[in-house]
Short mmCIF file of C-alpha atoms and ligand atoms in Angstrom, two decimals:
data_model
loop_
_atom_site.label_atom_id
_atom_site.label_comp_id
_atom_site.label_asym_id
_atom_site.label_seq_id
_atom_site.Cartn_x
_atom_site.Cartn_y
_atom_site.Cartn_z
CA MET V 768 -210.16 -104.11 -64.24
CA ARG V 769 -209.06 -105.10 -60.74
CA LYS V 770 -212.52 -104.39 -59.33
CA VAL V 771 -214.22 -106.20 -62.22
CA VAL V 772 -212.15 -109.35 -61.64
CA LEU V 773 -212.70 -109.29 -57.86
CA LEU V 774 -216.42 -108.53 -58.20
CA PHE V 775 -216.86 -111.34 -60.70
CA ALA V 776 -214.99 -113.72 -58.39
CA ALA V 777 -217.36 -112.71 -55.56
CA ILE V 778 -220.59 -113.17 -57.52
CA ALA V 779 -219.53 -116.22 -59.59
CA PRO V 780 -220.67 -118.74 -56.89
CA ILE V 781 -224.07 -117.02 -56.66
CA VAL V 782 -224.44 -117.09 -60.46
CA ALA V 783 -223.36 -120.75 -60.40
CA VAL V 784 -226.14 -121.65 -57.93
CA ALA V 785 -228.69 -119.76 -60.05
CA LEU V 786 -227.56 -121.59 -63.21
CA TYR V 787 -227.49 -125.04 -61.59
CA ARG V 788 -231.03 -125.85 -62.79
CA PHE V 789 -229.70 -125.64 -66.39
CA GLY V 790 -227.10 -128.31 -65.69
CA VAL V 791 -223.72 -128.78 -64.07
CA ILE V 792 -221.76 -127.36 -67.02
CA SER V 793 -223.82 -124.16 -66.97
CA ALA V 794 -223.23 -123.86 -63.23
CA LEU V 795 -219.47 -124.41 -63.51
CA ALA V 796 -219.02 -121.93 -66.39
CA PRO V 797 -218.96 -118.72 -64.28
CA ILE V 798 -216.58 -120.34 -61.76
CA PHE V 799 -214.30 -121.41 -64.60
CA VAL V 800 -214.31 -117.95 -66.20
CA SER V 801 -213.66 -116.30 -62.82
CA HIS V 802 -210.62 -118.53 -62.24
CA LEU V 803 -209.40 -117.81 -65.75
CA LEU V 804 -209.56 -114.05 -65.14
CA ILE V 805 -207.67 -114.37 -61.84
CA LEU V 806 -205.01 -116.55 -63.44
CA TYR V 807 -204.59 -114.10 -66.32
CA ALA V 808 -204.19 -111.13 -63.95
CA GLY V 809 -201.58 -112.93 -61.88
CA LEU V 810 -199.69 -115.11 -64.31
CA VAL V 811 -199.35 -112.94 -67.44
CA PRO V 812 -196.14 -111.04 -66.59
CA ASN V 813 -196.88 -107.60 -68.03
CA SER V 814 -200.62 -107.64 -67.23
CA SER V 815 -201.89 -104.49 -65.51
CA TRP V 816 -205.21 -106.03 -64.39
CA TRP V 817 -204.20 -106.10 -60.70
CA GLY V 818 -202.76 -102.58 -60.90
CA PRO V 819 -200.36 -100.17 -62.58
CA ILE V 820 -197.17 -101.41 -64.21
CA ALA V 821 -194.45 -99.50 -66.10
CA ARG V 822 -193.43 -101.17 -69.33
CA CYS V 823 -191.43 -98.31 -70.93
CA PHE V 824 -190.44 -94.69 -70.26
CA ALA V 825 -190.83 -91.39 -72.07
CA THR V 826 -187.77 -89.97 -73.83
CA THR V 827 -186.96 -88.05 -76.98
CA GLU V 828 -183.43 -89.53 -77.06
CA ARG V 829 -182.14 -92.94 -78.13
CA GLU V 830 -182.14 -94.16 -74.53
CA VAL V 831 -182.99 -97.49 -72.94
CA TRP V 832 -183.14 -98.76 -69.35
CA LEU V 833 -181.12 -101.91 -68.68
CA THR V 834 -182.49 -103.87 -65.70
CA ILE V 835 -180.65 -106.91 -64.34
CA ASP V 836 -182.57 -109.31 -62.09
CA ASP V 837 -181.73 -111.95 -59.49
CA GLY V 838 -178.37 -110.73 -58.15
CA PRO V 839 -176.18 -109.94 -56.50
CA SER V 840 -174.07 -112.92 -57.49
CA PRO V 841 -170.43 -113.59 -56.68
CA ALA V 842 -170.10 -115.22 -60.10
CA HIS V 843 -171.21 -112.20 -62.11
CA THR V 844 -171.89 -108.88 -60.36
CA LEU V 845 -168.35 -107.45 -60.36
CA GLN V 846 -167.78 -108.45 -63.98
CA ILE V 847 -171.10 -106.92 -64.97
CA LEU V 848 -170.04 -103.67 -63.30
CA ASP V 849 -166.84 -103.70 -65.37
CA LEU V 850 -168.85 -104.29 -68.55
CA LEU V 851 -171.17 -101.39 -67.71
CA ASP V 852 -168.13 -99.14 -67.16
CA ARG V 853 -166.68 -100.18 -70.50
CA TYR V 854 -169.87 -99.15 -72.32
CA SER V 855 -170.50 -96.05 -70.12
CA ALA V 856 -173.81 -97.65 -69.23
CA ARG V 857 -175.94 -97.26 -66.12
CA ALA V 858 -178.28 -100.01 -64.97
CA THR V 859 -180.73 -100.93 -62.26
CA PHE V 860 -180.14 -104.15 -60.32
CA PHE V 861 -183.36 -105.78 -59.11
CA VAL V 862 -181.80 -107.76 -56.30
CA ILE V 863 -183.02 -110.64 -54.16
CA GLY V 864 -182.92 -109.61 -50.49
CA ALA V 865 -181.47 -112.90 -49.21
CA ARG V 866 -178.57 -112.58 -51.66
CA ALA V 867 -178.07 -108.92 -50.71
CA GLU V 868 -177.83 -110.06 -47.08
CA LYS V 869 -175.27 -112.70 -48.02
CA TYR V 870 -173.13 -110.49 -50.27
CA PRO V 871 -173.32 -106.95 -48.83
CA HIS V 872 -170.01 -105.97 -50.43
CA LEU V 873 -171.56 -106.48 -53.88
CA ILE V 874 -174.50 -104.26 -52.94
CA THR V 875 -172.07 -101.56 -51.83
CA GLU V 876 -170.09 -101.93 -55.04
CA ILE V 877 -173.21 -101.53 -57.21
CA ILE V 878 -173.94 -98.22 -55.49
CA ILE V 879 -170.33 -96.97 -55.53
CA ARG V 880 -170.12 -97.65 -59.27
CA GLY V 881 -173.13 -95.37 -59.89
CA HIS V 882 -175.96 -97.83 -60.47
CA GLU V 883 -179.30 -98.30 -58.78
CA LEU V 884 -180.75 -100.98 -56.52
CA ALA V 885 -184.36 -102.11 -56.70
CA ASN V 886 -186.53 -104.60 -54.83
CA HIS V 887 -187.06 -108.12 -56.24
CA THR V 888 -188.43 -109.77 -53.02
CA PHE V 889 -186.41 -111.43 -50.27
CA THR V 890 -186.57 -115.09 -51.35
CA HIS V 891 -187.78 -114.86 -54.99
CA PRO V 892 -190.78 -117.15 -54.42
CA SER V 893 -191.56 -117.48 -58.13
CA HIS V 894 -193.81 -120.54 -57.77
CA ARG V 895 -196.09 -119.23 -55.04
CA PHE V 896 -195.96 -115.42 -55.16
CA TRP V 897 -199.01 -115.19 -57.47
CA ALA V 898 -201.06 -116.97 -54.78
CA SER V 899 -199.49 -115.31 -51.71
CA GLY V 900 -201.62 -113.54 -49.13
CA PRO V 901 -201.16 -109.95 -47.92
CA ARG V 902 -198.81 -110.79 -45.04
CA ALA V 903 -196.49 -112.98 -47.10
CA THR V 904 -196.44 -110.41 -49.90
CA ALA V 905 -195.57 -107.57 -47.51
CA ALA V 906 -192.91 -109.67 -45.76
CA GLU V 907 -191.14 -110.47 -49.04
CA ILE V 908 -191.03 -106.78 -49.98
CA ASP V 909 -190.13 -105.44 -46.53
CA ARG V 910 -187.37 -107.96 -45.82
CA CYS V 911 -185.76 -107.13 -49.16
CA ALA V 912 -186.19 -103.39 -48.52
CA SER V 913 -184.45 -103.68 -45.15
CA GLN V 914 -181.39 -105.12 -46.90
CA LEU V 915 -181.37 -102.28 -49.41
CA ARG V 916 -181.79 -99.65 -46.70
CA SER V 917 -178.65 -100.92 -45.05
CA ALA V 918 -176.84 -100.06 -48.27
CA PRO V 919 -175.48 -96.53 -48.56
CA ASP V 920 -178.26 -95.34 -50.84
CA ARG V 921 -181.74 -93.85 -50.80
CA PRO V 922 -184.63 -96.34 -50.44
CA ALA V 923 -185.43 -98.33 -53.57
CA ARG V 924 -188.17 -96.82 -55.73
CA PHE V 925 -188.88 -99.76 -57.97
CA PHE V 926 -190.14 -103.33 -57.55
CA ARG V 927 -190.25 -106.24 -59.95
CA ALA V 928 -192.30 -109.34 -59.13
CA PRO V 929 -190.50 -112.71 -59.22
CA ALA V 930 -190.98 -114.14 -62.73
CA GLY V 931 -193.36 -111.21 -63.28
CA LEU V 932 -196.11 -112.99 -61.31
CA LYS V 933 -198.47 -110.84 -59.28
CA ASN V 934 -201.25 -111.32 -56.74
CA PRO V 935 -204.25 -109.14 -55.78
CA PHE V 936 -202.49 -107.88 -52.63
CA LEU V 937 -199.35 -106.69 -54.40
CA HIS V 938 -200.43 -103.24 -55.55
CA PRO V 939 -201.93 -102.02 -52.25
CA THR V 940 -198.69 -103.18 -50.57
CA LEU V 941 -196.52 -101.34 -53.12
CA ARG V 942 -198.67 -98.20 -52.89
CA GLN V 943 -198.21 -98.01 -49.11
CA ARG V 944 -194.44 -98.19 -49.59
CA ASN V 945 -194.26 -95.77 -52.52
CA LEU V 946 -192.86 -98.46 -54.82
CA GLN V 947 -193.61 -98.67 -58.54
CA LEU V 948 -194.05 -102.06 -60.23
CA ILE V 949 -191.74 -102.37 -63.23
CA GLY V 950 -192.35 -104.70 -66.16
CA TRP V 951 -190.35 -104.66 -69.39
CA THR V 952 -190.45 -103.84 -73.08
CA ALA V 953 -187.85 -106.37 -74.21
CA ARG V 954 -186.70 -109.46 -72.38
CA GLY V 955 -183.92 -111.65 -73.62
CA LEU V 956 -185.43 -114.92 -72.36
CA ASP V 957 -181.91 -115.54 -71.08
CA THR V 958 -183.23 -118.03 -68.52
CA VAL V 959 -184.47 -120.20 -71.41
CA LEU V 960 -182.31 -119.59 -74.49
CA ARG V 961 -178.77 -120.98 -74.74
CA ASN V 962 -177.13 -118.66 -77.25
CA PRO V 963 -176.09 -115.14 -76.12
CA GLN V 964 -176.30 -113.77 -79.67
CA ARG V 965 -179.90 -114.96 -79.94
CA VAL V 966 -180.69 -113.29 -76.62
CA ALA V 967 -179.18 -109.99 -77.79
CA ALA V 968 -180.85 -110.25 -81.20
CA ARG V 969 -184.22 -110.84 -79.54
CA ILE V 970 -183.76 -107.71 -77.45
CA SER V 971 -182.54 -105.64 -80.42
CA ARG V 972 -185.66 -106.53 -82.41
CA ARG V 973 -187.93 -105.26 -79.62
CA VAL V 974 -186.00 -102.19 -78.52
CA ARG V 975 -187.06 -98.62 -79.22
CA PRO V 976 -186.31 -95.36 -77.38
CA GLY V 977 -187.66 -95.64 -73.84
CA ALA V 978 -187.53 -99.45 -73.78
CA ILE V 979 -187.01 -101.37 -70.53
CA ILE V 980 -184.65 -104.31 -71.08
CA LEU V 981 -184.72 -107.36 -68.80
CA LEU V 982 -181.67 -109.60 -68.34
CA HIS V 983 -180.46 -111.79 -65.46
CA GLU V 984 -177.35 -112.61 -63.46
CA GLY V 985 -176.35 -115.51 -61.25
CA HIS V 986 -177.90 -118.20 -63.47
CA ARG V 987 -176.00 -121.27 -64.73
CA ALA V 988 -173.04 -120.09 -62.66
CA THR V 989 -171.66 -123.64 -62.63
CA SER V 990 -172.80 -125.14 -65.94
CA ALA V 991 -172.20 -122.07 -68.13
CA PRO V 992 -170.53 -119.41 -65.99
CA ALA V 993 -169.94 -116.96 -68.86
CA PHE V 994 -173.47 -117.13 -70.27
CA ASN V 995 -175.14 -114.27 -68.37
CA LEU V 996 -172.09 -112.07 -68.94
CA GLU V 997 -172.07 -112.81 -72.68
CA CYS V 998 -175.79 -111.98 -72.93
CA ILE V 999 -175.23 -108.63 -71.21
CA GLU V 1000 -172.11 -107.82 -73.22
CA SER V 1001 -173.76 -108.75 -76.55
CA THR V 1002 -176.72 -106.55 -75.70
CA LEU V 1003 -174.50 -103.63 -74.68
CA ARG V 1004 -172.42 -104.02 -77.85
CA GLU V 1005 -175.37 -104.29 -80.28
CA LEU V 1006 -177.35 -101.42 -78.83
CA THR V 1007 -174.31 -99.16 -78.46
CA ALA V 1008 -173.59 -99.80 -82.16
CA ALA V 1009 -177.21 -98.77 -82.83
CA GLU V 1010 -176.43 -95.51 -80.94
CA TYR V 1011 -178.51 -96.25 -77.86
CA ARG V 1012 -177.44 -94.99 -74.43
CA PHE V 1013 -178.17 -96.92 -71.23
CA VAL V 1014 -179.78 -94.65 -68.62
CA ILE V 1015 -181.87 -94.90 -65.46
CA PRO V 1016 -185.14 -92.98 -65.95
CA GLN V 1017 -186.71 -90.82 -63.27
CA PRO V 1018 -190.12 -91.99 -61.94
CA PRO V 1019 -192.09 -89.20 -63.74
CA GLN V 1020 -190.73 -90.51 -67.05
CA LEU V 1021 -192.27 -93.94 -66.57
CA ARG V 1022 -195.17 -94.81 -68.85
CA VAL V 1023 -197.53 -96.57 -66.47
CA THR V 1024 -200.52 -98.57 -67.69
CA GLY V 1025 -203.43 -99.74 -65.57
CA ASP V 1026 -204.95 -97.81 -62.69
CA GLY V 1027 -205.76 -100.67 -60.34
CA ARG V 1028 -209.45 -99.76 -60.15
ZN1 LIG Z 2414 -186.19 -112.87 -60.85
#
C-alpha cells in the first residue's frame, strides 16, 4: 500500500493536467484523493499503509501487554511501579527522551523493577511528526534512543509514534535501527475521558488474549494528579479479576500487519 500511495501522489499532478480540459473540478479530483490517501496513512493511528505495525501478540494464555506512554513523570512513575508490583504485572514504558534525560533515576528504577523501556521520540512532536522529513524523524528516534542506551538495559526494541501519527520516512528509519512500530488493541482514551472507571471499562470491553493496552502517565499532574494512577489501577484490578496476566511479549510473538511495500 505504501508504494501505491506514493506512486499515486507522484502521478496525480500529471493526471490533473490531463483532466484539466474537462474542468477544474476534474483536474483537482486526483490531487484531492492523493492528499486524502496520504492523510489516512499518516493520521489514522493503527494504519499500516506506511509500513508494518503490531497491534496484538500471539498467545494461548490469558495474557495482555500493558504499555504506558509519555513518562517518565515525577508525579506518577514510582507509584505506577508500586501498583505493578502489587498486581505482579510487568509493563513496557514508552518514554519521551527529553523526560528520560531530565529524570534518569526514574528510568533506572523502571529497569530495576523488572519492566521494559521503549522509544516514544525525544520531544513527542505530536502535531508535526506526521509531516516530518527523514532527518527530523531520525533525530527524534536517535535522541530518545541515546537516553535509553544510557540506562542499564539492552537497547529498546519497540517504538510508538507520538499520538500514533506516522510519516512516510518512519518505517525505513525504524528498519535501519531494528525497531518495531507498536500500535494497540485497546486504548483507554485516558487523555480525553475524565472517569477512571470508564477508561478501565472501555479497555475491558476490547481486551482479549494477546491484546496490547495503551494508557498514559504524567497527564493532568496538577489538575487531577491521581487520574492516571486510578486509570492504571482500575485496569489492573478489572483484568486481574478476569484472570488476565500482564506480560511483555517477545518480538516473534508480535502479530504484525502491513509489509510496507
Ligand atoms: Zn504519547
